[in-house]
Amino acid sequence: MHIEKLPRFPLAQLPTPIEKLPRLSRELGGPELLIKRDDQTGLALGGNKARKLEFLVGDALAQGADTLVTVGAAQSNHCRQTSAAAAKAGLQCELILNGAQPDLPSGNLLLNHLFGARQHWIDRSNRAEKLRELGDQLRAQGRKPYLITVGGSNGIGATGYVVAMIELMEQLRASGQGVDHILFGTSSGGTQAGIELGARITGFKGQLHGLSIDKSEPEHLEYETEVAQIAGECAAYIGSDVRLAKSDIKVVYGYMGEGYGMVGALEREAIGLMARCEGIVLDPVYAGRAFGALVDLIRKSTFKRGETVMFWHTGGAPALFAYAKELV
Ligand SMILES: Cc1ncc(COP(=O)(O)O)c(C=O)c1O
């Protein structure tokens, strides 16, 4: 492996802390609960994309790019952290956003604006096409765009989560803490690909559970195949021989509620529980839904009493402010 030799631009405050959630464990009558605070990665109010962007921006700079171009939903955390990363690295940023453009930007959209990103609004269906098109337009203008796929989920971005898993294993070793299960939200796959690959590389013995926040169970393990592919690209990028098959990737479905970005009882309860028991903020779209899934799994006795369960908080809190009406 040659992770230390890969281009990397420092963006995140690492290592992120691990905390115990004793009041929440008691409230739920469940297993011992821990939280890995990747909402505290620092960049532009934190979140998982800071880790991926360290390697993506490192690669962009190594290639002489002058502009980061990426895509996402209106309240995309990935777009917000990409705009901030571009500002910090002295690059321009162009965002392709889908959804309805509000009159007054709030949450992540307000932050994109403050970081100086240029926004292009489109229909979700032509995201990939628009990304290519915009790249061509910028090149024709003499710019050097670096295109980042949705969620920063490719082999380069996933490297950030291999590093995260190495970081976690060092923290657990130093504290003597054991962990039986790790659960996290999964959507475009880069976080899960990096965690799964990192777990294999470091010899993590517990179980990993990706909690799908935006898919009902797909046939033929399509999403698992995608995650395994990203993990394969990542292994090649970092020089590891480990290869994962789709059957190695565990994704839990059934928590999509009314759909992506729609707040229901599950998210409301989860956000309230975490806030009132532990003073920690979850977002409505990703971490709130994923933690709601974890609460449900505890209630269904998925974990044994003496087990330790870690929730990997992947951030997203700025979106809360765009969902105020659904949360009060
Ligand atoms: C806060 C948050 N958590 C989790 C995820 C899911 O990560 P991934 O897209 O790498 O699967 C995202 C993705 O956008 C996110 O913004």
Tab-separated table of C-alpha atoms and ligand atoms in Angstrom:
chain	number	residue	atom	x	y	z
A	1	MET	CA	0.000	0.000	0.000
A	2	HIS	CA	1.171	3.512	-0.718
A	3	ILE	CA	-1.499	5.788	0.776
A	4	GLU	CA	1.145	8.145	2.245
A	5	LYS	CA	2.520	8.809	-1.243
A	6	LEU	CA	-0.840	9.771	-2.781
A	7	PRO	CA	-1.612	13.442	-3.381
A	8	ARG	CA	-3.611	14.742	-0.426
A	9	PHE	CA	-4.736	18.265	0.472
A	10	PRO	CA	-5.376	18.725	4.215
A	11	LEU	CA	-8.970	19.743	4.915
A	12	ALA	CA	-10.223	17.703	7.887
A	13	GLN	CA	-9.590	17.876	11.630
A	14	LEU	CA	-8.435	14.345	12.384
A	15	PRO	CA	-8.789	12.089	14.256
A	16	THR	CA	-12.454	12.729	14.933
A	17	PRO	CA	-13.525	11.868	18.492
A	18	ILE	CA	-15.296	8.720	19.655
A	19	GLU	CA	-17.847	9.292	22.393
A	20	LYS	CA	-20.015	7.051	24.529
A	21	LEU	CA	-23.791	7.585	24.453
A	22	PRO	CA	-24.764	6.294	27.924
A	23	ARG	CA	-28.043	8.172	28.279
A	24	LEU	CA	-29.217	7.040	24.878
A	25	SER	CA	-28.206	3.399	25.569
A	26	ARG	CA	-30.253	3.543	28.792
A	27	GLU	CA	-33.215	5.250	27.118
A	28	LEU	CA	-33.331	2.558	24.410
A	29	GLY	CA	-32.592	-0.315	26.826
A	30	GLY	CA	-30.136	-1.460	24.234
A	31	PRO	CA	-26.481	-2.346	23.739
A	32	GLU	CA	-23.609	-0.058	24.666
A	33	LEU	CA	-23.654	2.761	22.096
A	34	LEU	CA	-20.668	4.701	20.775
A	35	ILE	CA	-20.538	7.459	18.203
A	36	LYS	CA	-17.697	8.340	15.811
A	37	ARG	CA	-18.002	12.099	15.280
A	38	ASP	CA	-17.333	12.677	11.586
A	39	ASP	CA	-19.792	15.543	11.906
A	40	GLN	CA	-16.737	17.146	13.545
A	41	THR	CA	-14.321	16.901	10.600
A	42	GLY	CA	-14.275	20.686	10.659
A	43	LEU	CA	-14.468	21.743	7.023
A	44	ALA	CA	-17.495	24.010	6.554
A	45	LEU	CA	-19.372	22.606	9.582
A	46	GLY	CA	-18.085	19.061	9.143
A	47	GLY	CA	-19.210	15.801	7.590
A	48	ASN	CA	-17.912	12.780	5.706
A	49	LYS	CA	-17.022	14.590	2.477
A	50	ALA	CA	-14.055	16.354	4.094
A	51	ARG	CA	-12.244	12.996	4.228
A	52	LYS	CA	-12.983	12.150	0.579
A	53	LEU	CA	-12.140	15.654	-0.599
A	54	GLU	CA	-8.648	15.526	0.927
A	55	PHE	CA	-7.759	12.950	-1.746
A	56	LEU	CA	-9.940	14.370	-4.539
A	57	VAL	CA	-8.584	17.902	-4.152
A	58	GLY	CA	-5.063	16.473	-3.790
A	59	ASP	CA	-5.533	14.764	-7.164
A	60	ALA	CA	-7.105	17.895	-8.723
A	61	LEU	CA	-4.124	20.024	-7.675
A	62	ALA	CA	-1.661	17.363	-8.860
A	63	GLN	CA	-3.376	17.507	-12.270
A	64	GLY	CA	-3.151	21.316	-12.412
A	65	ALA	CA	-6.917	21.883	-12.224
A	66	ASP	CA	-8.275	25.368	-11.552
A	67	THR	CA	-11.949	24.491	-10.962
A	68	LEU	CA	-13.836	21.781	-9.052
A	69	VAL	CA	-17.097	20.754	-10.711
A	70	THR	CA	-19.595	18.483	-9.017
A	71	VAL	CA	-23.289	17.547	-8.777
A	72	GLY	CA	-25.849	16.993	-6.040
A	73	ALA	CA	-29.297	17.688	-4.650
A	74	ALA	CA	-30.234	21.199	-3.545
A	75	GLN	CA	-29.276	20.483	0.072
A	76	SER	CA	-26.211	18.410	-0.857
A	77	ASN	CA	-23.608	18.251	1.903
A	78	HIS	CA	-21.106	17.087	-0.684
A	79	CYS	CA	-21.611	20.268	-2.713
A	80	ARG	CA	-21.289	22.449	0.395
A	81	GLN	CA	-18.011	20.837	1.451
A	82	THR	CA	-16.704	20.851	-2.139
A	83	SER	CA	-17.333	24.631	-2.362
A	84	ALA	CA	-15.456	25.143	0.910
A	85	ALA	CA	-12.597	22.864	-0.177
A	86	ALA	CA	-12.300	24.814	-3.441
A	87	ALA	CA	-12.168	28.098	-1.519
A	88	LYS	CA	-9.449	26.756	0.796
A	89	ALA	CA	-7.413	25.362	-2.095
A	90	GLY	CA	-7.739	28.560	-4.176
A	91	LEU	CA	-9.828	26.837	-6.871
A	92	GLN	CA	-13.094	27.911	-8.457
A	93	CYS	CA	-16.200	25.807	-7.914
A	94	GLU	CA	-19.138	25.054	-10.205
A	95	LEU	CA	-22.084	23.126	-8.764
A	96	ILE	CA	-24.793	21.339	-10.729
A	97	LEU	CA	-27.819	21.149	-8.446
A	98	ASN	CA	-31.132	19.394	-8.912
A	99	GLY	CA	-34.368	20.295	-7.213
A	100	ALA	CA	-36.238	23.537	-6.869
A	101	GLN	CA	-34.177	26.700	-6.522
A	102	PRO	CA	-35.615	28.557	-3.512
A	103	ASP	CA	-36.008	32.353	-3.502
A	104	LEU	CA	-33.911	32.596	-0.362
A	105	PRO	CA	-31.044	30.093	0.023
A	106	SER	CA	-30.832	28.373	3.411
A	107	GLY	CA	-28.834	25.522	4.956
A	108	ASN	CA	-26.196	24.121	2.607
A	109	LEU	CA	-27.307	26.427	-0.238
A	110	LEU	CA	-26.557	29.512	1.809
A	111	LEU	CA	-23.084	28.151	2.577
A	112	ASN	CA	-22.366	27.363	-1.109
A	113	HIS	CA	-23.193	30.985	-1.810
A	114	LEU	CA	-20.850	32.243	0.925
A	115	PHE	CA	-17.998	30.059	-0.377
A	116	GLY	CA	-18.406	31.650	-3.806
A	117	ALA	CA	-19.545	28.601	-5.798
A	118	ARG	CA	-21.416	29.135	-9.087
A	119	GLN	CA	-24.632	27.127	-9.246
A	120	HIS	CA	-26.387	25.551	-12.246
A	121	TRP	CA	-29.915	24.198	-11.684
A	122	ILE	CA	-31.099	21.152	-13.648
A	123	ASP	CA	-33.420	18.130	-13.654
A	124	ARG	CA	-32.049	15.169	-11.708
A	125	SER	CA	-32.307	12.852	-14.726
A	126	ASN	CA	-29.501	14.600	-16.680
A	127	ARG	CA	-26.941	14.927	-13.913
A	128	ALA	CA	-24.146	12.839	-15.459
A	129	GLU	CA	-24.700	14.383	-18.899
A	130	LYS	CA	-24.674	17.927	-17.500
A	131	LEU	CA	-21.457	17.223	-15.583
A	132	ARG	CA	-19.723	16.141	-18.812
A	133	GLU	CA	-21.205	19.072	-20.750
A	134	LEU	CA	-20.145	21.660	-18.214
A	135	GLY	CA	-16.647	20.151	-18.150
A	136	ASP	CA	-16.473	20.541	-21.963
A	137	GLN	CA	-17.769	24.129	-21.804
A	138	LEU	CA	-15.202	25.117	-19.187
A	139	ARG	CA	-12.366	23.489	-21.156
A	140	ALA	CA	-13.500	25.397	-24.265
A	141	GLN	CA	-13.139	28.600	-22.211
A	142	GLY	CA	-9.546	27.679	-21.347
A	143	ARG	CA	-10.349	26.530	-17.797
A	144	LYS	CA	-9.019	23.292	-16.262
A	145	PRO	CA	-12.001	21.622	-14.606
A	146	TYR	CA	-11.707	18.612	-12.301
A	147	LEU	CA	-14.976	16.668	-12.401
A	148	ILE	CA	-16.087	15.031	-9.171
A	149	THR	CA	-18.743	12.345	-9.416
A	150	VAL	CA	-21.853	12.488	-7.218
A	151	GLY	CA	-20.932	12.277	-3.517
A	152	GLY	CA	-17.222	12.133	-4.379
A	153	SER	CA	-17.777	8.382	-4.555
A	154	ASN	CA	-15.002	6.924	-6.641
A	155	GLY	CA	-11.803	5.084	-5.778
A	156	ILE	CA	-9.945	8.304	-4.998
A	157	GLY	CA	-12.653	9.688	-2.677
A	158	ALA	CA	-13.146	6.351	-0.922
A	159	THR	CA	-9.478	6.458	0.073
A	160	GLY	CA	-10.531	8.975	2.739
A	161	TYR	CA	-12.605	6.253	4.412
A	162	VAL	CA	-9.863	3.640	4.230
A	163	VAL	CA	-7.785	6.167	6.172
A	164	ALA	CA	-10.762	6.712	8.507
A	165	MET	CA	-10.961	2.995	9.260
A	166	ILE	CA	-7.218	2.874	9.973
A	167	GLU	CA	-7.724	5.881	12.279
A	168	LEU	CA	-10.627	4.173	14.064
A	169	MET	CA	-8.678	0.942	14.592
A	170	GLU	CA	-5.787	2.925	16.127
A	171	GLN	CA	-8.209	4.703	18.470
A	172	LEU	CA	-9.796	1.403	19.525
A	173	ARG	CA	-6.409	-0.199	20.063
A	174	ALA	CA	-5.179	2.733	22.158
A	175	SER	CA	-8.301	2.784	24.348
A	176	GLY	CA	-8.752	-0.991	24.579
A	177	GLN	CA	-12.360	-0.525	23.431
A	178	GLY	CA	-14.014	-3.339	21.455
A	179	VAL	CA	-16.718	-2.745	18.839
A	180	ASP	CA	-19.030	-5.495	17.562
A	181	HIS	CA	-21.055	-3.547	14.996
A	182	ILE	CA	-20.513	-0.337	13.028
A	183	LEU	CA	-23.525	1.324	11.353
A	184	PHE	CA	-23.571	4.319	9.013
A	185	GLY	CA	-25.751	5.898	6.337
A	186	THR	CA	-24.963	4.887	2.765
A	187	SER	CA	-26.064	6.566	-0.437
A	188	SER	CA	-23.543	7.047	-3.263
A	189	GLY	CA	-21.293	4.307	-1.862
A	190	GLY	CA	-17.887	5.906	-1.367
A	191	THR	CA	-18.070	5.997	2.417
A	192	GLN	CA	-19.117	2.361	2.623
A	193	ALA	CA	-16.542	1.246	0.018
A	194	GLY	CA	-13.737	2.885	2.015
A	195	ILE	CA	-14.973	1.549	5.366
A	196	GLU	CA	-15.398	-2.008	3.997
A	197	LEU	CA	-11.985	-1.981	2.341
A	198	GLY	CA	-10.326	-0.397	5.371
A	199	ALA	CA	-11.963	-2.977	7.652
A	200	ARG	CA	-10.539	-5.810	5.552
A	201	ILE	CA	-7.094	-4.208	5.390
A	202	THR	CA	-6.941	-3.584	9.147
A	203	GLY	CA	-8.505	-6.907	10.189
A	204	PHE	CA	-11.609	-5.413	11.894
A	205	LYS	CA	-13.532	-8.392	13.308
A	206	GLY	CA	-16.962	-6.847	13.899
A	207	GLN	CA	-19.856	-6.436	11.483
A	208	LEU	CA	-20.445	-3.467	9.184
A	209	HIS	CA	-23.970	-2.356	8.265
A	210	GLY	CA	-24.587	0.282	5.591
A	211	LEU	CA	-28.028	1.805	6.217
A	212	SER	CA	-29.516	2.762	2.868
A	213	ILE	CA	-31.113	6.166	3.075
A	214	ASP	CA	-32.357	6.478	-0.516
A	215	LYS	CA	-33.043	3.045	-2.018
A	216	SER	CA	-35.655	0.403	-1.603
A	217	GLU	CA	-34.100	-3.041	-1.877
A	218	PRO	CA	-32.703	-3.309	-5.412
A	219	GLU	CA	-32.766	-6.604	-7.264
A	220	HIS	CA	-29.547	-8.469	-8.034
A	221	LEU	CA	-27.547	-6.561	-5.383
A	222	GLU	CA	-27.001	-3.635	-7.776
A	223	TYR	CA	-25.962	-1.189	-5.078
A	224	GLU	CA	-23.719	-3.762	-3.388
A	225	THR	CA	-22.061	-4.336	-6.792
A	226	GLU	CA	-21.461	-0.583	-7.130
A	227	VAL	CA	-19.932	-0.350	-3.650
A	228	ALA	CA	-17.679	-3.353	-4.366
A	229	GLN	CA	-16.615	-1.702	-7.643
A	230	ILE	CA	-15.697	1.548	-5.900
A	231	ALA	CA	-13.781	-0.502	-3.316
A	232	GLY	CA	-11.945	-2.248	-6.183
A	233	GLU	CA	-11.000	1.089	-7.794
A	234	CYS	CA	-9.887	2.322	-4.408
A	235	ALA	CA	-7.769	-0.784	-3.714
A	236	ALA	CA	-6.029	-0.293	-7.080
A	237	TYR	CA	-5.471	3.420	-6.291
A	238	ILE	CA	-3.904	2.771	-2.893
A	239	GLY	CA	-1.963	-0.332	-4.010
A	240	SER	CA	-3.820	-2.965	-1.954
A	241	ASP	CA	-4.397	-6.558	-3.120
A	242	VAL	CA	-7.695	-6.813	-1.236
A	243	ARG	CA	-10.723	-7.237	-3.509
A	244	LEU	CA	-14.310	-7.272	-2.282
A	245	ALA	CA	-17.256	-9.057	-3.890
A	246	LYS	CA	-20.835	-7.785	-3.822
A	247	SER	CA	-21.608	-10.522	-1.286
A	248	ASP	CA	-19.100	-8.917	1.131
A	249	ILE	CA	-21.116	-5.695	1.266
A	250	LYS	CA	-23.963	-5.571	3.784
A	251	VAL	CA	-26.664	-2.990	3.132
A	252	VAL	CA	-29.798	-2.702	5.254
A	253	TYR	CA	-32.907	-1.504	3.394
A	254	GLY	CA	-36.407	-0.611	4.490
A	255	TYR	CA	-35.936	2.883	5.893
A	256	MET	CA	-36.648	5.040	2.861
A	257	GLY	CA	-39.966	6.283	4.219
A	258	GLU	CA	-41.612	8.714	1.814
A	259	GLY	CA	-38.406	9.003	-0.236
A	260	TYR	CA	-35.088	10.856	-0.374
A	261	GLY	CA	-35.083	14.027	1.697
A	262	MET	CA	-38.624	13.504	3.037
A	263	VAL	CA	-38.838	13.827	6.803
A	264	GLY	CA	-41.137	11.388	8.598
A	265	ALA	CA	-41.733	10.064	12.112
A	266	LEU	CA	-38.557	7.926	12.027
A	267	GLU	CA	-36.222	10.877	11.389
A	268	ARG	CA	-38.096	13.196	13.759
A	269	GLU	CA	-37.862	10.723	16.634
A	270	ALA	CA	-34.193	9.934	15.962
A	271	ILE	CA	-33.161	13.598	15.752
A	272	GLY	CA	-35.091	14.372	18.958
A	273	LEU	CA	-33.653	11.389	20.880
A	274	MET	CA	-30.054	12.200	19.991
A	275	ALA	CA	-30.566	15.888	20.736
A	276	ARG	CA	-32.330	15.430	24.089
A	277	CYS	CA	-30.279	12.511	25.423
A	278	GLU	CA	-26.812	13.500	24.225
A	279	GLY	CA	-26.873	17.085	22.924
A	280	ILE	CA	-25.741	15.929	19.472
A	281	VAL	CA	-27.229	17.256	16.233
A	282	LEU	CA	-28.302	14.887	13.426
A	283	ASP	CA	-29.554	15.948	10.008
A	284	PRO	CA	-32.937	14.955	8.566
A	285	VAL	CA	-31.710	13.403	5.293
A	286	TYR	CA	-28.749	11.148	6.164
A	287	ALA	CA	-27.600	10.773	9.769
A	288	GLY	CA	-31.122	11.293	11.181
A	289	ARG	CA	-32.592	8.607	8.938
A	290	ALA	CA	-29.625	6.270	9.515
A	291	PHE	CA	-29.835	6.710	13.273
A	292	GLY	CA	-33.609	6.132	13.084
A	293	ALA	CA	-32.829	2.830	11.366
A	294	LEU	CA	-30.393	1.955	14.153
A	295	VAL	CA	-33.029	2.723	16.810
A	296	ASP	CA	-35.452	0.426	14.979
A	297	LEU	CA	-32.836	-2.344	14.755
A	298	ILE	CA	-32.205	-2.032	18.526
A	299	ARG	CA	-35.956	-2.320	19.161
A	300	LYS	CA	-36.063	-5.418	16.967
A	301	SER	CA	-33.329	-6.951	19.164
A	302	THR	CA	-30.835	-7.160	16.311
A	303	PHE	CA	-27.928	-6.719	18.741
A	304	LYS	CA	-27.139	-8.793	21.818
A	305	ARG	CA	-27.189	-7.132	25.221
A	306	GLY	CA	-23.455	-7.246	25.945
A	307	GLU	CA	-22.506	-5.982	22.474
A	308	THR	CA	-21.033	-2.617	21.606
A	309	VAL	CA	-22.552	-0.777	18.661
A	310	MET	CA	-20.909	2.225	17.009
A	311	PHE	CA	-22.882	4.768	15.013
A	312	TRP	CA	-20.656	6.565	12.518
A	313	HIS	CA	-22.077	10.096	12.369
A	314	THR	CA	-21.390	11.285	8.824
A	315	GLY	CA	-22.534	14.896	9.365
A	316	GLY	CA	-25.102	16.906	7.438
A	317	ALA	CA	-26.427	19.187	10.196
A	318	PRO	CA	-26.510	22.391	8.049
A	319	ALA	CA	-29.462	20.896	6.128
A	320	LEU	CA	-31.498	20.989	9.368
A	321	PHE	CA	-32.162	24.679	8.918
A	322	ALA	CA	-33.789	24.112	5.545
A	323	TYR	CA	-36.155	21.600	7.210
A	324	ALA	CA	-37.278	23.741	10.142
A	325	LYS	CA	-40.978	23.477	9.200
A	326	GLU	CA	-40.878	19.660	9.254
A	327	LEU	CA	-39.046	19.514	12.577
A	328	VAL	CA	-40.958	21.843	14.892
B	1	LIG	C1	-24.314	13.555	5.841
B	1	LIG	C2	-24.126	12.422	4.909
B	1	LIG	N1	-24.051	11.182	5.421
B	1	LIG	C3	-23.908	10.101	4.628
B	1	LIG	C4	-23.815	10.220	3.265
B	1	LIG	C5	-23.641	8.987	2.443
B	1	LIG	O1	-22.319	8.826	2.031
B	1	LIG	P1	-22.000	8.181	0.614
B	1	LIG	O2	-22.618	9.066	-0.415
B	1	LIG	O3	-20.527	8.136	0.570
B	1	LIG	O4	-22.622	6.835	0.568
B	1	LIG	C6	-23.883	11.501	2.674
B	1	LIG	C7	-23.826	11.629	1.216
B	1	LIG	O5	-24.127	12.553	0.593
B	1	LIG	C8	-24.038	12.627	3.529
B	1	LIG	O6	-24.105	13.869	3.031
